[in-house]
Structure formats: structure tokens, C-alpha cells
Amino acid sequence: MSITAFPSSNSSTPNNSIAPWQSAIITEWNARRAAEEEENQRPLFPLAMNPFGEDEILAMTEVLLTGRLTLGSQVEKAEKKFAETVGIPYAVMVNSGSSANLLAVSAITNKLRPIHCNSGDQVLVPAVCWSTSVFPLLQNGLCPVFVDVDPRTLNVTLAELERKLTPRVKAVMAVHVLGNSIDMRQMMNFVTRHKLMLIEDTCESLGSFCKTGTENE
């Protein structure tokens, strides 16, 4: 999952408030986008679209011009902004959601932890997910066990999780698919009852919410 520390806007920055080199970059950016639209005459329904615009392009260029591409001040800003947004004390920035999953799985297999997964342990994974929800498990010697999903939400159900549970299962990879939040009250109850570790892959659903409160609210 990712979040930018820079102001996000699809509107053009007023040309009289930016430097000539910035204006040139924006002009080139818009020209290339227009060329792409002209080339694709038929309606296009992409799997994903770039969420960034002119502000992000200029901010990225500013970072490139500093010559410092890792662990700079903008990384620290992004980490703080992300932590504030999701309501947690700390966040660690990586280059992609794929790397975030790898980092999380590496953490639960770290033998310095009192409780950790060992090579050969099984992890319950939804049958509908991105490949990089699975590859980190294999890279760390774990065995993914695919769990069928509810066709309405594309998320795993408690009944299917229970059906796939064996003594070898030590963790669950919970993937919130395409903005559909898993019922985390049920999920937390499941992993707590069975003493399992939990990883949440929220790459596809950052900013979404699940129901809170009592059943009558």
C-alpha cells in the first residue's frame, strides 16, 4: 500500500507560480497523456489507473534533483502522513505493496521473535488475490493453503477458514480485495481462538472501512 506526502491534485498548477523548467515538465506530461488518449480511440477500462498528476510529477522531480533517492526527508513525511491516516503510531515506507507483504512475512518468520512461523508451516490465503500475496510466503519457506471466497465480496468466509484449518496452519493472510473490507471482528475472533498470526494485505483497499459498533447500529 502507498500514500504520497505531497498535495494531490488533478488540476494544473498556475503557470505563473512555477519555474520555467517546471512548466516545461507539465507541458510534456500533458502532451503525452493527450497522445495516449488519442491513440486509444475505443473505450478503455483499465485494471488500474495512475492516481498521480502534475503535483506529484513535480514533487518527484524535486526529489530526483536532490540526488538522494532513499531515506530522505520526503520518505519521513510520507511515513508520518501514512501513520496518521490509518491511525497507527509508526509506518515503514517501501517501494510497493509487494515489498510490504514480503517485509511482513519476513517479520513473522524471524526466529528472533518468541513466536514465529517455521519453514513448512501453512498459511491460509484467499483463492482470489494478487500473486504477491502468495510469493512472499513461498520465499520464506511457508506453504500457502488457498481458501475459497464469497462470490459476492471476493473475500474469505469464516466457514471456509474453519474448513481449511489443520494443525499445520500457523497464520492467515487476510486480503481485502478491490476495496471490499473483510469482517475483521470475525477474523480477529478466528485467529485469536486458534492462536494464529495474522497479516493484513490492504494494498487494494487502503482507505476503506468495515462496519463498526453493535449489530443494531
Coordinates of N, CA and C in Angstrom, one line a residue:
M1 N 0.8 -1.2 0.0 CA 0.0 0.0 0.0 C 0.9 1.2 0.0
S2 N 0.4 2.3 -0.5 CA 1.2 3.5 -0.6 C 0.4 4.8 -0.4
I3 N 1.1 5.8 -0.1 CA 0.4 7.1 0.1 C 1.5 8.2 -0.2
T4 N 1.1 9.3 -0.8 CA 2.0 10.3 -1.1 C 2.0 11.4 0.0
A5 N 3.2 12.0 0.3 CA 3.3 13.0 1.3 C 3.1 14.4 0.6
F6 N 2.8 14.4 -0.7 CA 2.7 15.7 -1.4 C 1.2 16.0 -1.7
P7 N 0.8 17.2 -1.8 CA -0.5 17.5 -2.2 C -0.9 16.9 -3.5
S8 N -2.1 16.2 -3.5 CA -2.5 15.5 -4.7 C -3.6 16.3 -5.4
S9 N -3.4 16.6 -6.7 CA -4.4 17.3 -7.4 C -4.3 17.0 -8.9
N10 N -5.5 16.9 -9.5 CA -5.5 16.7 -11.0 C -5.5 18.0 -11.7
S11 N -5.7 19.1 -11.0 CA -5.8 20.4 -11.7 C -4.4 20.9 -11.9
S12 N -4.2 21.7 -12.9 CA -2.9 22.3 -13.3 C -2.5 23.3 -12.3
T13 N -1.2 23.3 -12.0 CA -0.7 24.4 -11.1 C -0.5 25.6 -12.0
P14 N -1.0 26.8 -11.5 CA -0.9 28.0 -12.3 C 0.5 28.2 -12.8
N15 N 0.6 28.4 -14.1 CA 1.9 28.5 -14.8 C 2.7 29.7 -14.3
N16 N 2.0 30.8 -13.8 CA 2.8 32.0 -13.3 C 3.4 31.8 -11.9
S17 N 3.1 30.6 -11.3 CA 3.6 30.4 -9.9 C 4.7 29.4 -9.9
I18 N 5.1 28.9 -11.1 CA 6.2 27.8 -11.1 C 7.3 28.3 -12.0
A19 N 8.4 27.6 -11.8 CA 9.6 27.9 -12.6 C 9.5 27.4 -14.1
P20 N 10.3 28.0 -15.0 CA 10.2 27.6 -16.4 C 10.4 26.1 -16.6
W21 N 11.3 25.5 -15.8 CA 11.6 24.1 -16.0 C 10.4 23.2 -15.5
Q22 N 9.7 23.7 -14.5 CA 8.5 23.0 -14.0 C 7.4 23.1 -15.1
S23 N 7.3 24.3 -15.7 CA 6.3 24.4 -16.7 C 6.5 23.5 -17.9
A24 N 7.8 23.4 -18.2 CA 8.2 22.5 -19.4 C 7.8 21.0 -19.1
I25 N 8.1 20.6 -17.8 CA 7.7 19.2 -17.4 C 6.2 19.0 -17.5
I26 N 5.5 20.0 -17.0 CA 4.0 19.8 -17.0 C 3.5 19.8 -18.4
T27 N 4.0 20.6 -19.3 CA 3.6 20.6 -20.7 C 3.9 19.3 -21.3
E28 N 5.1 18.7 -21.1 CA 5.4 17.4 -21.7 C 4.5 16.3 -21.1
W29 N 4.2 16.4 -19.8 CA 3.4 15.4 -19.2 C 2.0 15.4 -19.8
N30 N 1.4 16.6 -19.9 CA 0.1 16.7 -20.5 C 0.0 16.3 -22.0
A31 N 1.1 16.6 -22.7 CA 1.2 16.2 -24.1 C 1.2 14.7 -24.3
R32 N 1.9 14.1 -23.5 CA 2.0 12.6 -23.6 C 0.7 11.9 -23.2
R33 N 0.0 12.5 -22.2 CA -1.3 12.0 -21.8 C -2.3 12.2 -22.9
A34 N -2.3 13.3 -23.6 CA -3.2 13.6 -24.7 C -2.9 12.6 -25.8
A35 N -1.6 12.3 -26.1 CA -1.3 11.4 -27.2 C -1.8 10.0 -26.9
E36 N -1.7 9.6 -25.6 CA -2.2 8.3 -25.2 C -3.7 8.2 -25.5
E37 N -4.5 9.3 -25.1 CA -5.9 9.3 -25.3 C -6.3 9.2 -26.7
E38 N -5.5 10.0 -27.5 CA -5.8 10.0 -29.0 C -5.5 8.6 -29.6
E39 N -4.5 7.9 -29.1 CA -4.2 6.6 -29.7 C -5.2 5.6 -29.3
N40 N -5.8 5.7 -28.1 CA -6.8 4.8 -27.7 C -8.2 5.3 -28.0
Q41 N -8.6 5.2 -29.2 CA -9.9 5.7 -29.6 C -11.1 5.0 -29.0
R42 N -10.9 3.7 -28.9 CA -12.0 2.9 -28.3 C -12.0 3.0 -26.8
P43 N -13.2 2.9 -26.1 CA -13.3 3.0 -24.7 C -12.3 2.0 -24.0
L44 N -11.6 2.5 -23.0 CA -10.7 1.7 -22.3 C -11.1 1.6 -20.8
F45 N -11.1 0.3 -20.4 CA -11.4 0.0 -19.0 C -10.3 -0.7 -18.3
P46 N -9.3 0.1 -17.8 CA -8.1 -0.5 -17.3 C -8.3 -1.1 -15.9
L47 N -7.4 -2.1 -15.6 CA -7.5 -2.7 -14.3 C -7.2 -1.7 -13.2
A48 N -6.2 -0.8 -13.5 CA -5.8 0.2 -12.6 C -5.4 1.5 -13.3
M49 N -5.5 2.6 -12.6 CA -5.1 3.8 -13.2 C -4.1 4.6 -12.3
N50 N -3.2 5.3 -12.9 CA -2.2 6.1 -12.1 C -3.0 7.1 -11.3
P51 N -2.8 7.2 -10.0 CA -3.5 8.2 -9.2 C -2.8 9.5 -9.1
F52 N -1.6 9.6 -9.7 CA -0.9 10.9 -9.6 C -1.1 11.8 -10.8
G53 N -0.8 13.1 -10.5 CA -0.9 14.1 -11.5 C 0.2 15.0 -11.6
E54 N 0.0 16.3 -11.9 CA 1.1 17.2 -12.1 C 1.8 17.5 -10.8
D55 N 1.1 17.7 -9.7 CA 1.8 18.0 -8.4 C 2.8 16.9 -8.1
E56 N 2.4 15.6 -8.3 CA 3.2 14.5 -7.9 C 4.4 14.4 -8.8
I57 N 4.2 14.7 -10.1 CA 5.3 14.7 -11.1 C 6.4 15.7 -10.7
L58 N 5.9 16.9 -10.3 CA 6.9 18.0 -9.9 C 7.6 17.6 -8.6
A59 N 6.8 17.1 -7.7 CA 7.4 16.7 -6.4 C 8.5 15.6 -6.6
M60 N 8.2 14.6 -7.5 CA 9.2 13.6 -7.8 C 10.4 14.1 -8.4
T61 N 10.2 15.1 -9.3 CA 11.4 15.7 -10.0 C 12.2 16.5 -9.0
E62 N 11.6 17.2 -8.0 CA 12.3 17.9 -7.0 C 13.2 16.9 -6.2
V63 N 12.7 15.7 -5.9 CA 13.4 14.7 -5.1 C 14.6 14.2 -6.0
L64 N 14.4 13.9 -7.3 CA 15.4 13.5 -8.1 C 16.6 14.5 -8.2
L65 N 16.2 15.8 -8.2 CA 17.2 16.8 -8.3 C 18.1 16.9 -7.1
T66 N 17.6 16.4 -5.9 CA 18.4 16.4 -4.7 C 19.5 15.4 -4.8
G67 N 19.4 14.4 -5.6 CA 20.4 13.3 -5.7 C 20.3 12.3 -4.6
R68 N 19.3 12.5 -3.7 CA 19.1 11.5 -2.6 C 17.8 10.8 -2.9
L69 N 17.9 9.5 -3.2 CA 16.7 8.7 -3.6 C 16.2 7.8 -2.5
T70 N 16.9 7.6 -1.4 CA 16.4 6.7 -0.3 C 16.5 7.4 1.0
L71 N 15.5 7.2 1.9 CA 15.6 7.6 3.3 C 15.8 9.2 3.4
G72 N 15.2 9.9 2.4 CA 15.2 11.3 2.5 C 14.1 11.9 3.3
S73 N 14.0 13.3 3.4 CA 13.0 13.9 4.2 C 11.6 13.6 3.7
Q74 N 11.4 13.4 2.4 CA 10.1 13.2 1.9 C 9.6 11.8 2.3
V75 N 10.5 10.8 2.5 CA 10.2 9.5 3.0 C 9.7 9.6 4.4
E76 N 10.3 10.4 5.2 CA 9.9 10.5 6.6 C 8.5 11.2 6.6
K77 N 8.3 12.2 5.8 CA 7.0 12.8 5.7 C 5.9 11.8 5.3
A78 N 6.2 11.0 4.3 CA 5.2 10.0 3.8 C 4.9 9.0 4.9
E79 N 5.9 8.6 5.7 CA 5.7 7.6 6.8 C 4.8 8.2 7.9
K80 N 5.1 9.5 8.2 CA 4.2 10.1 9.3 C 2.8 10.3 8.8
K81 N 2.7 10.8 7.5 CA 1.4 11.0 7.0 C 0.6 9.7 6.9
F82 N 1.2 8.6 6.5 CA 0.5 7.4 6.4 C 0.1 6.9 7.8
A83 N 0.9 7.0 8.7 CA 0.6 6.5 10.1 C -0.6 7.3 10.6
E84 N -0.6 8.7 10.4 CA -1.7 9.5 10.8 C -3.0 9.1 10.1
T85 N -2.9 8.8 8.8 CA -4.1 8.5 8.1 C -4.8 7.2 8.5
V86 N -4.0 6.2 8.8 CA -4.6 4.9 9.2 C -4.7 4.7 10.7
G87 N -4.2 5.7 11.5 CA -4.3 5.7 12.9 C -3.4 4.8 13.7
I88 N -2.2 4.7 13.3 CA -1.2 3.9 14.0 C 0.0 4.7 14.4
P89 N 0.8 4.3 15.3 CA 2.0 5.1 15.8 C 3.1 5.2 14.8
Y90 N 3.4 4.1 14.0 CA 4.5 4.2 13.1 C 4.2 3.5 11.8
A91 N 5.0 3.9 10.8 CA 4.8 3.2 9.5 C 6.2 3.2 8.9
V92 N 6.5 2.1 8.1 CA 7.7 2.0 7.3 C 7.4 2.0 5.8
M93 N 8.1 2.9 5.1 CA 7.8 3.1 3.7 C 8.7 2.1 2.9
V94 N 8.0 1.4 1.9 CA 8.8 0.6 1.0 C 8.3 1.0 -0.4
N95 N 8.9 0.4 -1.4 CA 8.7 0.8 -2.8 C 7.3 0.3 -3.4
S96 N 6.7 -0.7 -2.7 CA 5.5 -1.2 -3.3 C 4.7 -2.1 -2.3
G97 N 3.5 -2.4 -2.6 CA 2.7 -3.3 -1.7 C 3.3 -4.7 -1.7
S98 N 3.9 -5.1 -2.8 CA 4.6 -6.4 -2.9 C 5.7 -6.5 -1.9
S99 N 6.5 -5.4 -1.8 CA 7.6 -5.4 -0.8 C 7.1 -5.3 0.6
A100 N 5.9 -4.6 0.8 CA 5.3 -4.6 2.1 C 4.9 -6.0 2.6
N101 N 4.3 -6.7 1.7 CA 4.0 -8.1 2.0 C 5.2 -8.9 2.4
L102 N 6.3 -8.8 1.6 CA 7.5 -9.5 1.8 C 8.1 -9.2 3.2
L103 N 8.0 -7.9 3.5 CA 8.5 -7.4 4.8 C 7.7 -8.0 6.0
A104 N 6.4 -8.0 5.8 CA 5.5 -8.5 6.8 C 5.7 -10.0 7.1
V105 N 5.8 -10.8 6.0 CA 6.0 -12.2 6.1 C 7.4 -12.5 6.7
S106 N 8.4 -11.7 6.3 CA 9.7 -11.9 6.8 C 9.7 -11.7 8.3
A107 N 8.9 -10.8 8.8 CA 8.8 -10.5 10.2 C 8.2 -11.6 11.0
I108 N 7.2 -12.3 10.5 CA 6.6 -13.4 11.2 C 7.4 -14.7 11.2
T109 N 8.4 -14.7 10.3 CA 9.3 -15.9 10.2 C 10.6 -15.6 10.8
N110 N 10.8 -14.4 11.4 CA 12.0 -14.1 12.1 C 12.2 -14.9 13.3
K111 N 13.3 -15.7 13.4 CA 13.5 -16.6 14.6 C 13.8 -15.8 15.8
L112 N 14.1 -14.5 15.7 CA 14.3 -13.7 17.0 C 13.0 -13.5 17.7
R113 N 11.9 -13.6 17.0 CA 10.6 -13.5 17.7 C 10.3 -14.7 18.6
P114 N 9.7 -14.5 19.8 CA 9.4 -15.6 20.6 C 8.4 -16.6 19.9
I115 N 7.5 -16.0 19.2 CA 6.5 -16.8 18.4 C 6.7 -16.5 17.0
H116 N 7.0 -17.5 16.1 CA 7.2 -17.2 14.7 C 6.8 -18.4 13.9
C117 N 6.7 -18.2 12.6 CA 6.4 -19.3 11.7 C 7.7 -20.0 11.3
N118 N 7.7 -21.3 11.1 CA 8.8 -22.0 10.6 C 8.6 -22.5 9.2
S119 N 9.7 -22.9 8.6 CA 9.6 -23.4 7.2 C 8.7 -24.7 7.2
G120 N 7.8 -24.7 6.3 CA 6.8 -25.8 6.2 C 5.5 -25.5 6.8
D121 N 5.4 -24.5 7.6 CA 4.1 -24.1 8.2 C 3.2 -23.6 7.1
Q122 N 1.9 -23.8 7.3 CA 0.9 -23.4 6.4 C 0.3 -22.1 6.7
V123 N -0.1 -21.3 5.7 CA -0.8 -20.0 5.8 C -2.0 -20.0 5.0
L124 N -3.2 -19.7 5.6 CA -4.4 -19.6 4.8 C -4.4 -18.3 4.0
V125 N -4.7 -18.5 2.7 CA -4.7 -17.4 1.7 C -6.0 -17.4 0.9
P126 N -6.6 -16.3 0.6 CA -7.8 -16.3 -0.2 C -7.5 -16.8 -1.6
A127 N -8.4 -17.5 -2.2 CA -8.1 -18.0 -3.6 C -8.1 -16.9 -4.6
V128 N -8.8 -15.8 -4.3 CA -8.7 -14.6 -5.1 C -7.8 -13.6 -4.5
C129 N -6.7 -13.4 -5.0 CA -5.7 -12.4 -4.5 C -4.7 -12.1 -5.6
W130 N -3.8 -11.1 -5.3 CA -2.7 -10.8 -6.2 C -1.6 -11.8 -6.0
S131 N -0.8 -12.1 -7.0 CA 0.3 -13.1 -6.8 C 1.3 -12.7 -5.7
T132 N 1.5 -11.4 -5.5 CA 2.4 -11.0 -4.5 C 1.9 -11.1 -3.1
S133 N 0.7 -11.6 -2.9 CA 0.2 -12.0 -1.6 C 0.7 -13.4 -1.3
V134 N 1.1 -14.1 -2.3 CA 1.5 -15.5 -2.2 C 3.0 -15.7 -2.2
F135 N 3.6 -15.0 -3.2 CA 5.1 -15.2 -3.4 C 5.9 -15.0 -2.1
P136 N 5.6 -14.0 -1.3 CA 6.4 -13.9 0.0 C 6.4 -15.1 0.9
L137 N 5.2 -15.8 0.9 CA 5.1 -17.0 1.7 C 6.1 -18.0 1.2
L138 N 6.1 -18.2 -0.1 CA 7.0 -19.2 -0.7 C 8.4 -18.8 -0.5
Q139 N 8.7 -17.5 -0.6 CA 10.1 -17.1 -0.5 C 10.6 -17.3 0.9
N140 N 9.7 -17.4 1.9 CA 10.1 -17.6 3.3 C 9.9 -19.1 3.7
G141 N 9.6 -20.0 2.8 CA 9.5 -21.4 3.1 C 8.2 -21.8 3.6
L142 N 7.2 -20.9 3.6 CA 5.8 -21.3 4.0 C 5.0 -21.8 2.9
C143 N 3.9 -22.6 3.3 CA 3.1 -23.2 2.3 C 1.7 -22.6 2.3
P144 N 1.3 -21.9 1.2 CA 0.0 -21.3 1.1 C -1.1 -22.3 0.9
V145 N -2.2 -22.1 1.7 CA -3.3 -23.0 1.5 C -4.5 -22.1 1.1
F146 N -5.0 -22.3 -0.1 CA -6.0 -21.4 -0.7 C -7.4 -21.7 -0.2
V147 N -8.0 -20.7 0.2 CA -9.4 -20.7 0.8 C -10.4 -20.1 -0.2
D148 N -11.5 -20.8 -0.4 CA -12.5 -20.3 -1.4 C -13.1 -19.0 -0.8
V149 N -13.7 -18.2 -1.7 CA -14.2 -16.9 -1.3 C -15.7 -16.8 -1.6
D150 N -16.3 -15.8 -1.0 CA -17.7 -15.5 -1.2 C -17.8 -14.8 -2.6
P151 N -18.5 -15.3 -3.5 CA -18.6 -14.6 -4.9 C -19.1 -13.2 -4.9
R152 N -19.8 -12.9 -3.8 CA -20.4 -11.5 -3.7 C -19.4 -10.5 -3.3
T153 N -18.5 -10.9 -2.4 CA -17.5 -9.9 -1.9 C -16.1 -10.2 -2.3
L154 N -15.8 -11.4 -2.8 CA -14.5 -11.9 -3.2 C -13.6 -12.1 -2.0
N155 N -14.2 -12.1 -0.8 CA -13.4 -12.3 0.5 C -13.7 -13.7 1.1
V156 N -12.7 -14.1 1.9 CA -12.9 -15.4 2.5 C -14.0 -15.4 3.5
T157 N -14.6 -16.5 3.8 CA -15.7 -16.6 4.8 C -15.2 -17.4 6.0
L158 N -15.8 -17.2 7.1 CA -15.4 -17.9 8.3 C -15.6 -19.4 8.2
A159 N -16.6 -19.8 7.5 CA -16.9 -21.2 7.3 C -15.8 -21.9 6.5
E160 N -15.3 -21.2 5.5 CA -14.2 -21.8 4.6 C -12.9 -21.8 5.4
L161 N -12.6 -20.8 6.2 CA -11.4 -20.8 7.0 C -11.4 -21.9 8.0
E162 N -12.5 -22.2 8.6 CA -12.6 -23.3 9.6 C -12.4 -24.6 8.8
R163 N -13.0 -24.7 7.6 CA -12.9 -26.0 6.9 C -11.4 -26.3 6.5
K164 N -10.6 -25.3 6.2 CA -9.3 -25.5 5.8 C -8.3 -25.6 6.9
L165 N -8.7 -25.4 8.1 CA -7.8 -25.3 9.3 C -7.3 -26.7 9.6
T166 N -6.0 -26.8 9.8 CA -5.3 -28.0 10.2 C -4.2 -27.7 11.2
P167 N -3.7 -28.7 11.9 CA -2.6 -28.3 12.9 C -1.4 -27.6 12.3
R168 N -1.2 -27.8 11.0 CA 0.0 -27.2 10.4 C -0.2 -25.7 10.1
V169 N -1.5 -25.2 10.1 CA -1.8 -23.8 9.8 C -1.3 -22.9 11.0
K170 N -0.5 -22.0 10.7 CA 0.0 -21.1 11.8 C -0.3 -19.6 11.6
A171 N -0.8 -19.3 10.4 CA -1.1 -17.9 10.1 C -2.2 -17.7 9.1
V172 N -2.7 -16.5 9.0 CA -3.7 -16.2 7.9 C -3.2 -14.9 7.2
M173 N -3.3 -15.0 5.9 CA -3.0 -13.8 5.1 C -4.4 -13.2 4.7
A174 N -4.9 -12.2 5.3 CA -6.2 -11.6 5.0 C -6.0 -10.5 4.0
V175 N -6.6 -10.7 2.8 CA -6.6 -9.8 1.7 C -7.9 -9.1 1.5
H176 N -7.9 -7.8 1.7 CA -9.2 -7.0 1.4 C -9.2 -6.7 -0.1
V177 N -10.0 -7.4 -0.8 CA -10.0 -7.4 -2.3 C -10.8 -6.3 -2.9
L178 N -10.1 -5.5 -3.7 CA -10.8 -4.5 -4.6 C -11.7 -3.6 -3.7
G179 N -11.2 -3.2 -2.6 CA -12.0 -2.2 -1.8 C -13.0 -2.9 -0.8
N180 N -13.2 -4.2 -0.9 CA -14.1 -4.9 0.0 C -13.5 -5.3 1.3
S181 N -13.9 -4.7 2.3 CA -13.2 -5.0 3.6 C -13.7 -6.3 4.2
I182 N -12.8 -7.1 4.7 CA -13.2 -8.3 5.4 C -13.8 -8.0 6.7
D183 N -14.7 -8.8 7.2 CA -15.3 -8.6 8.5 C -14.2 -8.9 9.6
M184 N -13.5 -7.9 10.0 CA -12.3 -8.1 10.9 C -12.7 -8.5 12.3
R185 N -13.9 -8.3 12.7 CA -14.3 -8.8 14.0 C -14.3 -10.3 14.0
Q186 N -14.9 -10.9 12.9 CA -14.9 -12.4 12.8 C -13.5 -12.9 12.6
M187 N -12.7 -12.2 11.8 CA -11.3 -12.6 11.5 C -10.5 -12.6 12.8
M188 N -10.6 -11.6 13.6 CA -9.8 -11.5 14.8 C -10.3 -12.6 15.8
N189 N -11.6 -12.8 15.8 CA -12.1 -13.9 16.7 C -11.5 -15.2 16.3
F190 N -11.4 -15.5 14.9 CA -10.9 -16.7 14.4 C -9.5 -16.9 14.8
V191 N -8.6 -15.9 14.5 CA -7.2 -16.1 14.7 C -6.9 -16.1 16.2
T192 N -7.7 -15.5 17.0 CA -7.5 -15.5 18.5 C -7.8 -16.8 19.0
R193 N -9.0 -17.4 18.6 CA -9.4 -18.7 19.1 C -8.4 -19.8 18.8
H194 N -7.8 -19.7 17.6 CA -6.9 -20.8 17.1 C -5.4 -20.4 17.3
K195 N -5.2 -19.3 17.9 CA -3.8 -18.8 18.2 C -2.9 -18.8 16.9
L196 N -3.5 -18.1 15.9 CA -2.8 -17.9 14.7 C -2.3 -16.5 14.5
M197 N -1.2 -16.3 13.7 CA -0.7 -15.0 13.4 C -1.5 -14.5 12.2
L198 N -1.6 -13.1 12.1 CA -2.4 -12.5 11.1 C -1.6 -11.4 10.3
I199 N -1.7 -11.5 9.0 CA -1.2 -10.5 8.2 C -2.3 -9.9 7.4
E200 N -2.5 -8.6 7.4 CA -3.5 -7.9 6.5 C -2.8 -7.3 5.3
D201 N -3.3 -7.7 4.1 CA -2.8 -7.1 2.9 C -3.9 -6.1 2.5
T202 N -3.7 -4.9 2.7 CA -4.7 -3.8 2.4 C -4.3 -3.0 1.1
C203 N -3.4 -3.6 0.3 CA -3.0 -2.9 -0.9 C -4.1 -2.4 -1.8
E204 N -5.1 -3.3 -1.9 CA -6.3 -3.0 -2.8 C -7.4 -2.2 -2.1
S205 N -7.3 -1.9 -0.8 CA -8.4 -1.3 -0.1 C -8.0 -0.3 0.9
L206 N -6.9 0.4 0.6 CA -6.4 1.4 1.5 C -7.5 2.6 1.6
G207 N -7.9 2.9 2.8 CA -8.9 3.9 3.0 C -10.4 3.4 3.1
S208 N -10.6 2.1 2.9 CA -11.9 1.6 3.0 C -12.1 1.2 4.5
F209 N -13.4 1.0 4.9 CA -13.8 0.8 6.3 C -14.7 -0.5 6.3
C210 N -14.7 -1.2 7.4 CA -15.6 -2.2 7.7 C -16.6 -1.7 8.8
K211 N -17.7 -2.4 8.9 CA -18.7 -2.0 9.9 C -18.1 -2.0 11.3
T212 N -18.6 -1.0 12.1 CA -18.2 -1.0 13.5 C -19.4 -0.8 14.3
G213 N -19.2 -1.0 15.7 CA -20.4 -0.8 16.5 C -21.1 -2.1 16.7
T214 N -22.3 -2.1 17.3 CA -23.1 -3.3 17.5 C -23.8 -3.7 16.3
E215 N -24.4 -4.8 16.3 CA -25.1 -5.3 15.1 C -26.4 -4.5 14.8
N216 N -26.9 -3.8 15.8 CA -28.1 -3.0 15.6 C -27.8 -1.6 15.2
E217 N -26.5 -1.2 15.0 CA -26.2 0.2 14.7 C -25.7 0.2 13.2

